[in-house]
Amino acid sequence: MSGESPCYTVVFEDTAETPSTQELRTALEKGSDEDKLDTLRRIIVATINGNPQPTLLMPIIQYIMPSKHKQLKKLLHFYWEVCPKYDENGKLKQEMILVVNAIRNDLQHPNEYIRGATLRFLQKISKDVELLEPLIPTLRANLEHRHSYVRKAAVFALYTVHREHESLVPDAAELMQTFLAAESDATCKRNAFVFLAGVAMNKAVEWLRSVWDGVASMDEGLQMAIIEVSRMDCMNDTTHKPRYIRCMFELLNSSSHAVKYEAATTLTTLTQNPAAVKAAASCFVNLVIKESDNNVKLIVLDRLDVLRSKHGAVLDGLIMDVLQVLSSADMEVRRKAMSIVLSMTSTRNVEEVVLFLKKQLQRTQEHDYDKAPEYRQLLIQSIHVMAIKFSEVAASVVHALMDFLGDSNNPSALDVVAFVREVVEKFPTLRPAITEKLTATLSSIKSGKVFRGVLWILGEYVEGVSDIEQAMVEVRGVLGEIPILAAEMREAEGNGLVEGGEEDTAVTGQSGGTRPKVLADGTYATETAYTAPTPVNVSASKSKPPLRGLILGGDFFTGAVLAAALTKLILRYDGSSNDHTKANALRAEVMLIMTSVIRVGQSKFATVPIDEDSNERILSCIQTLSELRERSEVNDMFLKDTRVAYGKMLGAQEKCAAEKKEAESTKESIVQVDDLLNFRQFSKKSADDAINYADDLGKATGAAEVHEDFISNLSRISQLTGFSDPIYAEAYVKMHGFDILLDVLLVNQTPNTLQNLCLDFATLGDLKLVERPSVYTIAPHGFQSIKATIKVSSTETGVIFGSILWEGPGLAETCVILNDIHIDIMDYIKPAYCNETQFRSMWTEFEWENRVNVSTNMSDPRDYLKHVMKSTNMSCLTPEGAMSGECDFLSANMYARSLFGEDALANLSIERTEAGTIIGHVRIRSKTQGIALSLGDRITMSQKDNKPPI
């Protein structure tokens, strides 16, 4: 008998109507087949949940086992699997002899499907050697059954028995060799080959050598087994490696996608030959194109990416094949394929790639299909990266992309603006053509953000006199008639929307010729000089110029950017032109435009009044133009400093990207002093790392996890009762994935035996107790260890509480209440990263916000930021450059993600006062309430610790 009982899934059992043992016995004896099915199902569920009911074993043997009902036979197999088969002394129960006899009869049953089901059942009880030993001769006889279903089940049943008890099938290798020689069914051959490889690899290879030529025409399952055996054999020293490689080449042309994938993967582990690597990569690309499942596409693309990282130059010729993957409709697949394409692009193929992407970009405009805007944005971003990396294609793509500045999809147009801005800074020779194209596309732009980017570019990089004059003409075109306010009022008068002129801000009653009005009751009517401004509908029958419409709609930030751009143009024009009269005329016109923007912002024609910052910015531009030649340092600020600042920003971004790439390429590996030394020169491995599925399985199941040390375990112990209580209890709390494992130690501190002791747990929050601990009896001054598992379903502060109940003297119930165990949510929150656009999108979307006021004795804002990041496991998204320098203000964005996929955002806004203390607040936002409240509580608790992080 095995030292440990098998573990089964806990099945929900409705305890509201639990029948007694006698009722179950009666149903088994006298009920119909349907009643017996239901009764046996109840008994199985109760047995799985810890209530085995051993007294019902004999009634089941008497009344259920002789039945010929197929469903009852199948259910009976489940019962034999879970029922207790051994007595208290560990010996097989006498009743099980009858069960063995019944199983032997089923193994000789004329119905092949009953035989097959019984053979599969034997694999479930393979640890019970006393049950299996009498069945071995009958089991071996099934290898010669006429039906393949029975033979294939018999092979695997023997394999399972041999794996657990090798002595029961001592001649397994010779048996499988004989079976393989006579067998014709493909599935039976596959099972026997797997069995043979598991017990005698050399004999499996010997059989494989005899069928080399027919591998390509074999069944899919057998081909997969051959690939696995080839991989396993090559882990050891073998002389058949060249033949295995040729076999893998043949299997690359298999009709099965699974065989192709495994063959290509195995081929790259066997050899680094460029032809083999290229063939495997080509197979991966064809799989991605032909496979319909998006998950499979992503898995194969990951494998292709790994191959590219190790054999980059070999795969460059396949880049156009990889581009065909972009025909997939799934955006995740497209993004993954595009990232591979970007990493494979070189000077040799960049022009072909860019041409293909431009055609794809054109298709997104011509055909309106699902996710076209998102795909267009991905293409624009990819072309952006290529154009900056390979300057020779920048000129050919920049003009094509500028056609998308008027795109209704705002993110795509913004990506184009960012691209154009970077190109004009890095490639001075392209500036005249780009600015000319930008000037011509002003009238097609619809978005305020795009206008701001384009106006900044024109203000910085339009330099020639004729170019500036042309830019001014286009700006007038997108602004419309100037001054804006007077033109709008005239238009409104024409439509009958207002009664007064531009100066109509008071009631017309101030002229001396008017007489007071007398009301019906004889009193005089009251007149006032104030009238509440009423918003005027500025929409006219004809559409307004785009920039004018934005300003009238309240976008005065764009108006301020327009003022700065026009100021730069006039300053540059004044320094370049010899015609001072024309320069003065242009300056006056620009000042009129700025004044007009301010006036319309203060009038009732604007949807929203002009904000103070924009007003001040425009006024400073007017002042700069009015003192054109008096303050040269201000002119330098406009004409030089902004461009220098942008250049520094680009340099900082490039430096950050280079550092990140270097950090990824040079991973720090920590080795222990007693680790084995690997000498590369002595190693025979000349291919990629072989895939060891046993190691992968161990990692997935946690078998390869590093065990915590003793001190770490001690820090997780919670005391549940006091030292003076009759029972001392303490719990070791361990987080394991989505489970909380409680190992509770109970110590009986009394001289009495504690009977029927029950440890009862309850939970608060999104915690769920998986199973209720059993009832125990503890001897005087004895110990008892109890384990309990609790499921966690979300990142929310959970509390575990409970009590210990037992029978005291005189059968009186005694109880001890346990201390609460608070679950630390930090075990489920990990630092994560996202870009600024994603952060802003989530910040707008998430509805739960928790605001925590800062209360600390720390004096350095950066130390407080590090303290919050450490206590909440959040990462800082704000670049280090934005927070550098001495300043009493600090604002930073933080982000984290839980194991359950929940996003947590935080914004820290703090200020150092004159007294040296820090004031401010932390705003936390999330989609669910639990994580926002839990992180807020965590910050509040951490503020009590005023020590800065070391």
Coordinates of C-alpha atoms in Angstrom, one line a residue, residues 142-645:
N142 CA -5.7 -8.8 -24.0
L143 CA -2.6 -7.9 -26.1
E144 CA -3.8 -10.6 -28.6
H145 CA -7.5 -9.5 -28.8
R146 CA -9.0 -9.1 -32.2
H147 CA -10.1 -5.5 -31.6
S148 CA -7.5 -2.6 -31.7
Y149 CA -9.4 -0.7 -29.0
V150 CA -8.7 -3.5 -26.5
R151 CA -5.1 -3.9 -27.6
K152 CA -4.1 -0.3 -27.3
A153 CA -5.7 0.0 -23.8
A154 CA -3.9 -3.2 -22.8
V155 CA -0.5 -1.8 -23.9
F156 CA -0.9 1.3 -21.8
A157 CA -2.3 -0.6 -18.8
L158 CA 0.8 -2.8 -18.9
Y159 CA 3.0 0.3 -19.2
T160 CA 1.4 1.9 -16.1
V161 CA 1.7 -1.4 -14.1
H162 CA 5.4 -1.8 -15.2
R163 CA 6.2 1.8 -14.2
E164 CA 4.9 1.3 -10.7
H165 CA 5.8 -2.4 -10.2
E166 CA 8.5 -3.5 -12.6
S167 CA 8.6 -7.0 -11.1
L168 CA 5.0 -7.7 -12.3
V169 CA 6.1 -7.4 -16.0
P170 CA 9.8 -8.5 -16.0
D171 CA 9.9 -9.2 -19.8
A172 CA 8.2 -5.9 -20.8
A173 CA 10.9 -5.0 -23.5
E174 CA 10.8 -8.4 -25.3
L175 CA 7.0 -8.4 -25.0
M176 CA 6.7 -5.0 -26.7
Q177 CA 9.2 -6.0 -29.4
T178 CA 7.2 -9.0 -30.3
F179 CA 4.0 -7.0 -30.2
L180 CA 5.4 -4.3 -32.5
A181 CA 6.6 -6.9 -35.0
A182 CA 3.1 -8.4 -35.4
E183 CA 0.9 -5.2 -34.9
S184 CA -0.7 -3.4 -37.9
D185 CA -2.9 -0.8 -36.2
A186 CA -1.2 2.7 -36.0
T187 CA -2.5 3.6 -32.5
C188 CA -1.4 0.3 -31.0
K189 CA 2.0 0.7 -32.6
R190 CA 2.3 4.2 -31.2
N191 CA 1.4 3.0 -27.6
A192 CA 3.8 0.0 -27.8
F193 CA 6.6 2.2 -29.2
V194 CA 6.2 4.7 -26.3
F195 CA 6.2 1.8 -23.8
L196 CA 9.3 0.3 -25.4
A197 CA 11.1 3.6 -25.3
G198 CA 10.2 4.0 -21.6
V199 CA 11.7 0.6 -20.7
A200 CA 14.5 0.0 -23.2
M201 CA 15.5 2.9 -25.3
N202 CA 18.1 0.9 -27.3
K203 CA 15.4 -1.6 -28.4
A204 CA 13.1 1.3 -29.4
V205 CA 15.9 2.8 -31.5
E206 CA 16.5 -0.6 -33.0
W207 CA 12.9 -0.9 -34.1
L208 CA 13.0 2.7 -35.4
R209 CA 16.0 1.9 -37.6
S210 CA 14.0 -0.9 -39.2
V211 CA 11.3 1.5 -40.3
W212 CA 13.3 4.7 -41.3
D213 CA 12.1 4.8 -44.8
G214 CA 8.4 4.7 -43.9
V215 CA 8.4 7.4 -41.2
A216 CA 7.0 10.1 -43.5
S217 CA 3.9 8.0 -44.3
M218 CA 3.1 7.0 -40.7
D219 CA 0.2 8.0 -38.5
E220 CA 0.4 11.4 -36.8
G221 CA 0.5 9.9 -33.3
L222 CA 3.4 7.6 -34.2
Q223 CA 5.3 10.4 -35.9
M224 CA 5.0 12.5 -32.7
A225 CA 6.3 9.5 -30.6
I226 CA 9.2 9.1 -33.0
I227 CA 10.1 12.8 -32.7
E228 CA 10.0 12.5 -28.9
V229 CA 12.2 9.4 -28.9
S230 CA 14.7 11.1 -31.3
R231 CA 14.9 14.0 -28.9
M232 CA 15.4 11.7 -25.9
D233 CA 18.0 9.6 -27.6
C234 CA 20.0 12.6 -28.7
M235 CA 20.4 13.8 -25.1
N236 CA 22.8 10.9 -24.7
D237 CA 25.7 10.0 -26.9
T238 CA 24.3 8.4 -30.1
T239 CA 25.6 7.6 -33.5
H240 CA 22.2 8.0 -35.2
K241 CA 22.1 11.8 -34.9
P242 CA 22.5 12.4 -38.7
R243 CA 19.7 10.1 -39.5
Y244 CA 17.5 11.8 -36.9
I245 CA 18.2 15.1 -38.6
R246 CA 17.2 13.7 -42.0
C247 CA 14.1 12.3 -40.4
M248 CA 13.1 15.7 -39.0
F249 CA 13.6 17.3 -42.4
E250 CA 11.2 14.8 -43.9
L251 CA 8.6 15.4 -41.1
L252 CA 8.7 19.2 -41.9
N253 CA 6.5 18.3 -44.9
S254 CA 3.9 16.4 -42.8
S255 CA 0.3 17.2 -43.2
S256 CA -0.2 17.5 -39.5
H257 CA 0.5 21.0 -38.0
A258 CA 1.5 19.4 -34.6
V259 CA 4.1 17.1 -36.2
K260 CA 5.5 20.1 -38.2
Y261 CA 5.9 22.2 -35.1
E262 CA 7.5 19.4 -33.1
A263 CA 9.8 18.4 -35.9
A264 CA 10.9 22.0 -36.5
T265 CA 11.5 22.5 -32.8
T266 CA 13.5 19.3 -32.5
L267 CA 15.5 20.1 -35.6
T268 CA 16.8 23.3 -34.0
T269 CA 17.9 21.4 -30.9
L270 CA 19.8 18.8 -33.0
T271 CA 21.8 21.1 -35.2
Q272 CA 22.8 24.7 -35.9
N273 CA 23.3 24.2 -39.6
P274 CA 22.0 27.3 -41.4
A275 CA 20.0 25.2 -43.8
A276 CA 18.3 23.4 -41.0
V277 CA 17.6 26.6 -39.0
K278 CA 16.2 28.2 -42.1
A279 CA 14.0 25.2 -42.9
A280 CA 12.7 25.2 -39.4
A281 CA 11.9 28.9 -39.4
S282 CA 10.2 28.6 -42.8
C283 CA 8.1 25.8 -41.3
F284 CA 7.1 28.0 -38.4
V285 CA 6.1 30.9 -40.7
N286 CA 3.9 28.5 -42.8
L287 CA 2.3 27.2 -39.7
V288 CA 1.4 30.7 -38.5
I289 CA -0.1 31.6 -41.9
K290 CA -2.1 28.4 -42.3
E291 CA -3.2 27.8 -38.6
S292 CA -6.6 29.2 -37.7
D293 CA -6.2 29.3 -33.9
N294 CA -4.8 32.6 -32.7
N295 CA -3.3 31.1 -29.6
V296 CA -1.3 28.6 -31.7
K297 CA -0.2 31.5 -33.9
L298 CA 1.2 33.3 -30.9
I299 CA 3.0 30.2 -29.5
V300 CA 4.6 29.6 -32.9
L301 CA 5.6 33.2 -33.3
D302 CA 7.2 33.1 -29.8
R303 CA 9.2 30.1 -30.9
L304 CA 10.2 31.9 -34.2
D305 CA 11.3 34.9 -32.1
V306 CA 13.6 32.8 -30.0
L307 CA 15.1 31.2 -33.1
R308 CA 15.6 34.7 -34.6
S309 CA 17.4 35.9 -31.4
K310 CA 19.9 33.0 -31.7
H311 CA 20.3 32.9 -35.5
G312 CA 19.5 36.4 -36.7
A313 CA 21.4 36.7 -39.9
V314 CA 20.3 33.3 -41.2
L315 CA 16.6 34.3 -41.1
D316 CA 16.9 37.7 -42.8
G317 CA 15.7 36.2 -46.1
L318 CA 12.4 35.1 -44.6
I319 CA 11.3 38.6 -43.6
M320 CA 8.9 39.0 -46.5
D321 CA 7.3 35.6 -45.5
V322 CA 6.9 36.8 -41.9
L323 CA 5.2 40.0 -43.3
Q324 CA 2.4 37.7 -44.7
V325 CA 1.4 37.0 -41.1
L326 CA 0.0 40.6 -41.0
S327 CA -3.0 39.3 -43.0
S328 CA -4.3 37.8 -39.8
A329 CA -7.3 39.6 -38.3
D330 CA -6.1 39.3 -34.7
M331 CA -4.2 42.4 -33.4
E332 CA -2.1 40.5 -30.9
V333 CA -0.8 38.3 -33.7
R334 CA -0.1 41.3 -35.9
R335 CA 1.8 43.1 -33.0
K336 CA 3.9 40.0 -32.4
A337 CA 4.7 39.5 -36.1
M338 CA 5.5 43.2 -36.4
S339 CA 8.0 43.1 -33.5
I340 CA 9.7 40.1 -35.2
V341 CA 9.9 42.0 -38.5
L342 CA 11.3 45.1 -36.8
S343 CA 14.1 43.0 -35.2
M344 CA 14.8 41.3 -38.6
T345 CA 15.0 44.5 -40.7
S346 CA 18.4 45.4 -42.0
T347 CA 19.8 47.8 -44.6
R348 CA 19.5 45.0 -47.2
N349 CA 15.7 44.5 -46.9
V350 CA 14.4 47.8 -45.3
E351 CA 13.2 49.2 -48.6
E352 CA 11.1 46.1 -49.4
V353 CA 9.7 46.0 -45.9
V354 CA 8.7 49.7 -46.0
L355 CA 7.1 49.4 -49.4
F356 CA 5.0 46.5 -48.1
L357 CA 4.0 48.4 -45.0
K358 CA 3.0 51.4 -47.1
K359 CA 0.8 49.2 -49.3
Q360 CA -0.8 47.8 -46.1
L361 CA -1.3 51.4 -44.9
Q362 CA -3.0 52.4 -48.1
R363 CA -5.3 49.3 -47.8
T364 CA -6.5 50.5 -44.4
Q365 CA -7.7 53.7 -46.0
E366 CA -9.4 52.1 -49.0
H367 CA -11.1 49.3 -47.1
D368 CA -13.0 50.0 -43.9
Y369 CA -12.9 46.7 -41.9
D370 CA -12.8 45.8 -38.2
K371 CA -9.9 47.2 -36.2
A372 CA -8.6 49.1 -39.3
P373 CA -7.7 52.2 -37.2
E374 CA -5.8 50.1 -34.7
Y375 CA -3.9 48.3 -37.4
R376 CA -3.2 51.7 -39.1
Q377 CA -1.7 53.0 -35.9
L378 CA 0.5 49.9 -35.6
L379 CA 1.8 50.4 -39.2
I380 CA 2.5 54.0 -38.6
Q381 CA 4.5 53.3 -35.4
S382 CA 6.5 50.6 -37.2
I383 CA 7.3 52.8 -40.1
H384 CA 8.4 55.5 -37.6
V385 CA 10.8 53.1 -36.0
M386 CA 12.3 52.0 -39.3
A387 CA 12.6 55.5 -40.7
I388 CA 14.6 56.7 -37.6
K389 CA 16.8 53.6 -37.6
F390 CA 17.4 53.6 -41.4
S391 CA 17.8 57.2 -42.6
E392 CA 17.7 56.1 -46.3
V393 CA 14.0 55.4 -46.2
A394 CA 12.9 58.4 -44.1
A395 CA 12.5 60.6 -47.2
S396 CA 10.3 58.0 -49.0
V397 CA 7.9 57.4 -46.1
V398 CA 7.5 60.8 -44.4
H399 CA 5.5 62.3 -47.3
A400 CA 3.3 59.2 -47.4
L401 CA 2.6 59.3 -43.7
M402 CA 1.7 63.0 -43.7
D403 CA -1.4 62.2 -45.8
F404 CA -2.7 60.7 -42.5
L405 CA -2.5 63.9 -40.6
G406 CA -6.2 64.5 -41.3
D407 CA -7.1 61.0 -40.2
S408 CA -10.3 60.9 -38.1
N409 CA -8.5 58.3 -35.8
N410 CA -6.7 60.7 -33.5
P411 CA -4.0 58.3 -32.2
S412 CA -2.8 57.5 -35.8
A413 CA -2.5 61.2 -36.6
L414 CA -0.6 61.9 -33.4
D415 CA 1.8 59.1 -34.2
V416 CA 2.4 60.7 -37.6
V417 CA 3.1 64.1 -35.9
A418 CA 5.6 62.5 -33.5
F419 CA 7.3 60.8 -36.4
V420 CA 7.5 64.0 -38.5
R421 CA 8.8 66.0 -35.6
E422 CA 11.6 63.5 -34.9
V423 CA 12.5 63.3 -38.6
V424 CA 12.8 67.1 -39.1
E425 CA 15.1 67.3 -36.1
K426 CA 17.4 64.4 -37.1
F427 CA 17.5 64.9 -40.8
P428 CA 18.1 68.6 -41.6
T429 CA 18.2 68.0 -45.4
L430 CA 14.5 66.9 -45.4
R431 CA 13.2 70.0 -43.5
P432 CA 12.2 72.2 -46.5
A433 CA 10.2 69.4 -48.3
I434 CA 8.6 68.3 -45.0
T435 CA 7.6 71.8 -43.9
E436 CA 6.2 72.6 -47.3
K437 CA 4.1 69.4 -47.2
L438 CA 3.0 70.2 -43.7
T439 CA 1.9 73.7 -44.7
A440 CA -0.2 72.3 -47.5
T441 CA -1.9 69.8 -45.2
L442 CA -3.0 72.3 -42.6
S443 CA -6.5 72.6 -44.0
S444 CA -7.2 68.9 -43.7
I445 CA -6.3 68.6 -40.0
K446 CA -9.2 68.2 -37.6
S447 CA -7.7 67.5 -34.2
G448 CA -6.5 70.1 -31.8
K449 CA -3.6 67.9 -30.6
V450 CA -2.4 67.4 -34.2
F451 CA -2.7 71.1 -34.9
R452 CA -0.5 71.8 -31.9
G453 CA 2.2 69.4 -33.1
V454 CA 2.1 70.7 -36.7
L455 CA 2.2 74.4 -35.6
W456 CA 5.2 73.7 -33.3
I457 CA 7.0 72.0 -36.2
L458 CA 6.3 74.9 -38.6
G459 CA 7.3 77.5 -35.9
E460 CA 10.6 75.7 -35.3
Y461 CA 11.7 74.6 -38.8
V462 CA 10.2 77.0 -41.4
E463 CA 13.2 79.2 -42.2
G464 CA 13.1 80.7 -45.6
V465 CA 11.4 84.1 -46.3
S466 CA 9.2 82.7 -49.0
D467 CA 8.4 79.6 -46.9
I468 CA 7.3 81.8 -44.0
E469 CA 5.1 83.9 -46.2
Q470 CA 3.5 80.7 -47.6
A471 CA 3.0 79.4 -44.0
M472 CA 1.3 82.6 -43.1
V473 CA -1.1 82.3 -46.1
E474 CA -2.1 78.8 -45.0
V475 CA -2.5 79.9 -41.3
R476 CA -4.9 82.6 -42.5
G477 CA -6.8 80.0 -44.5
V478 CA -7.4 77.8 -41.4
L479 CA -8.2 80.7 -39.2
G480 CA -10.7 82.5 -41.5
E481 CA -11.6 86.2 -41.3
I482 CA -9.7 88.3 -38.8
P483 CA -10.6 89.7 -36.3
I484 CA -12.6 86.7 -35.3
L485 CA -14.9 88.4 -32.8
A486 CA -16.1 91.1 -35.2
A487 CA -16.6 88.6 -38.0
E488 CA -18.6 86.3 -35.8
M489 CA -20.8 89.1 -34.6
R490 CA -21.5 90.2 -38.1
E491 CA -22.4 86.7 -39.0
A492 CA -24.6 86.4 -36.0
E493 CA -26.3 89.7 -36.8
G494 CA -27.0 88.3 -40.3
N495 CA -28.6 85.3 -38.7
G496 CA -30.6 87.4 -36.2
L497 CA -28.9 85.9 -33.2
V498 CA -27.8 89.2 -31.5
E499 CA -29.1 92.7 -31.4
G500 CA -26.1 94.8 -30.4
G501 CA -22.6 95.3 -31.8
E502 CA -19.3 94.3 -30.4
E503 CA -19.5 96.9 -27.6
D504 CA -23.0 95.7 -26.5
T505 CA -22.1 94.8 -23.0
A506 CA -24.6 97.1 -21.2
V507 CA -28.4 97.7 -21.5
T508 CA -29.2 100.4 -24.0
G509 CA -30.9 102.9 -21.8
Q510 CA -28.1 105.3 -21.0
S511 CA -28.9 107.9 -23.7
G512 CA -30.4 111.1 -22.3
G513 CA -33.5 111.0 -24.6
T514 CA -35.2 108.0 -23.1
R515 CA -38.0 108.4 -20.5
P516 CA -38.5 106.1 -17.5
K517 CA -41.1 103.3 -18.0
V518 CA -44.2 103.2 -15.8
L519 CA -45.6 99.9 -14.9
A520 CA -49.3 99.0 -14.5
D521 CA -49.3 99.5 -10.7
G522 CA -47.9 103.0 -11.1
T523 CA -44.3 102.3 -10.1
Y524 CA -41.2 102.9 -12.2
A525 CA -39.5 100.0 -13.9
T526 CA -36.0 99.3 -12.6
E527 CA -33.1 99.3 -15.0
T528 CA -29.6 97.8 -14.5
A529 CA -26.3 98.3 -16.3
Y530 CA -25.4 94.5 -16.0
T531 CA -26.7 91.8 -18.2
A532 CA -25.9 88.1 -17.8
P533 CA -23.9 86.9 -20.8
T534 CA -26.0 84.4 -22.8
P535 CA -24.1 81.9 -24.9
V536 CA -24.5 82.4 -28.5
N537 CA -24.9 79.6 -31.0
V538 CA -21.9 80.1 -33.2
S539 CA -22.8 77.5 -35.7
A540 CA -23.5 78.9 -39.1
S541 CA -25.0 77.4 -42.2
K542 CA -21.5 77.0 -43.7
S543 CA -18.7 75.0 -42.0
K544 CA -16.0 77.1 -40.3
P545 CA -12.3 76.8 -41.0
P546 CA -10.8 74.0 -38.8
L547 CA -8.6 76.1 -36.5
R548 CA -11.2 78.8 -36.1
G549 CA -13.7 76.1 -35.1
L550 CA -11.4 74.7 -32.4
I551 CA -10.8 78.2 -30.9
L552 CA -14.5 79.0 -30.9
G553 CA -15.0 75.5 -29.3
G554 CA -12.8 76.6 -26.3
D555 CA -9.5 75.0 -27.3
F556 CA -7.4 78.0 -26.3
F557 CA -4.3 75.8 -25.6
T558 CA -4.1 75.4 -29.4
G559 CA -4.5 79.2 -29.6
A560 CA -1.5 79.7 -27.3
V561 CA 0.6 77.2 -29.4
L562 CA -0.5 79.2 -32.5
A563 CA 0.7 82.4 -30.9
A564 CA 4.1 80.9 -30.0
A565 CA 4.5 79.5 -33.5
L566 CA 3.6 82.8 -35.2
T567 CA 6.0 84.7 -32.9
K568 CA 8.8 82.4 -33.9
L569 CA 8.0 82.9 -37.6
I570 CA 7.9 86.7 -37.3
L571 CA 11.2 86.8 -35.3
R572 CA 12.9 84.7 -38.0
Y573 CA 11.3 86.7 -40.8
D574 CA 12.4 89.9 -39.3
G575 CA 16.0 88.7 -39.1
S576 CA 16.0 87.3 -42.7
S577 CA 14.0 89.8 -44.8
N578 CA 15.3 93.1 -46.1
D579 CA 11.8 94.4 -46.7
H580 CA 11.1 96.0 -43.3
T581 CA 7.7 97.4 -44.4
K582 CA 6.4 93.9 -45.2
A583 CA 7.9 92.6 -42.0
N584 CA 6.1 95.3 -40.0
A585 CA 2.8 94.4 -41.8
L586 CA 3.2 90.8 -41.0
R587 CA 4.0 91.5 -37.4
A588 CA 0.9 93.7 -37.1
E589 CA -1.2 91.0 -38.6
V590 CA 0.1 88.4 -36.3
M591 CA -0.5 90.6 -33.2
L592 CA -4.0 91.2 -34.5
I593 CA -4.5 87.4 -34.7
M594 CA -3.3 87.0 -31.1
T595 CA -5.5 89.8 -29.8
S596 CA -8.4 88.4 -31.7
V597 CA -8.0 85.0 -30.0
I598 CA -7.9 86.7 -26.6
R599 CA -11.0 88.8 -27.4
V600 CA -13.1 85.9 -28.6
G601 CA -12.0 84.0 -25.5
Q602 CA -13.5 86.7 -23.3
S603 CA -16.7 87.0 -25.3
K604 CA -19.9 85.1 -25.3
F605 CA -19.1 83.5 -28.7
A606 CA -16.6 81.0 -27.1
T607 CA -18.0 77.8 -25.7
V608 CA -15.6 78.0 -22.8
P609 CA -13.9 81.2 -21.5
I610 CA -10.2 81.5 -22.2
D611 CA -8.1 80.1 -19.3
E612 CA -5.6 82.2 -17.4
D613 CA -2.5 80.3 -18.6
S614 CA -3.4 80.6 -22.3
N615 CA -4.3 84.3 -21.9
E616 CA -0.9 85.0 -20.2
R617 CA 1.0 83.0 -22.8
I618 CA -0.6 84.9 -25.7
L619 CA 0.0 88.2 -24.0
S620 CA 3.7 87.4 -23.5
C621 CA 3.9 86.7 -27.3
I622 CA 2.3 90.0 -28.1
Q623 CA 4.8 91.8 -25.8
T624 CA 7.7 90.0 -27.4
L625 CA 6.6 91.2 -30.9
S626 CA 6.0 94.7 -29.6
E627 CA 9.6 94.8 -28.3
L628 CA 11.0 93.1 -31.4
R629 CA 14.6 94.4 -31.4
E630 CA 14.9 95.5 -27.8
R631 CA 15.3 92.2 -25.9
S632 CA 17.5 89.8 -27.8
E633 CA 17.6 87.3 -24.9
V634 CA 13.8 86.7 -25.3
N635 CA 14.2 86.2 -29.0
D636 CA 16.9 83.5 -28.3
M637 CA 14.4 81.8 -26.0
F638 CA 11.9 81.5 -28.8
L639 CA 14.3 80.7 -31.6
K640 CA 16.9 78.5 -30.0
D641 CA 16.1 77.2 -26.5
T642 CA 13.0 75.2 -27.5
R643 CA 14.7 73.4 -30.3
V644 CA 17.7 72.7 -28.0
A645 CA 15.4 71.3 -25.4

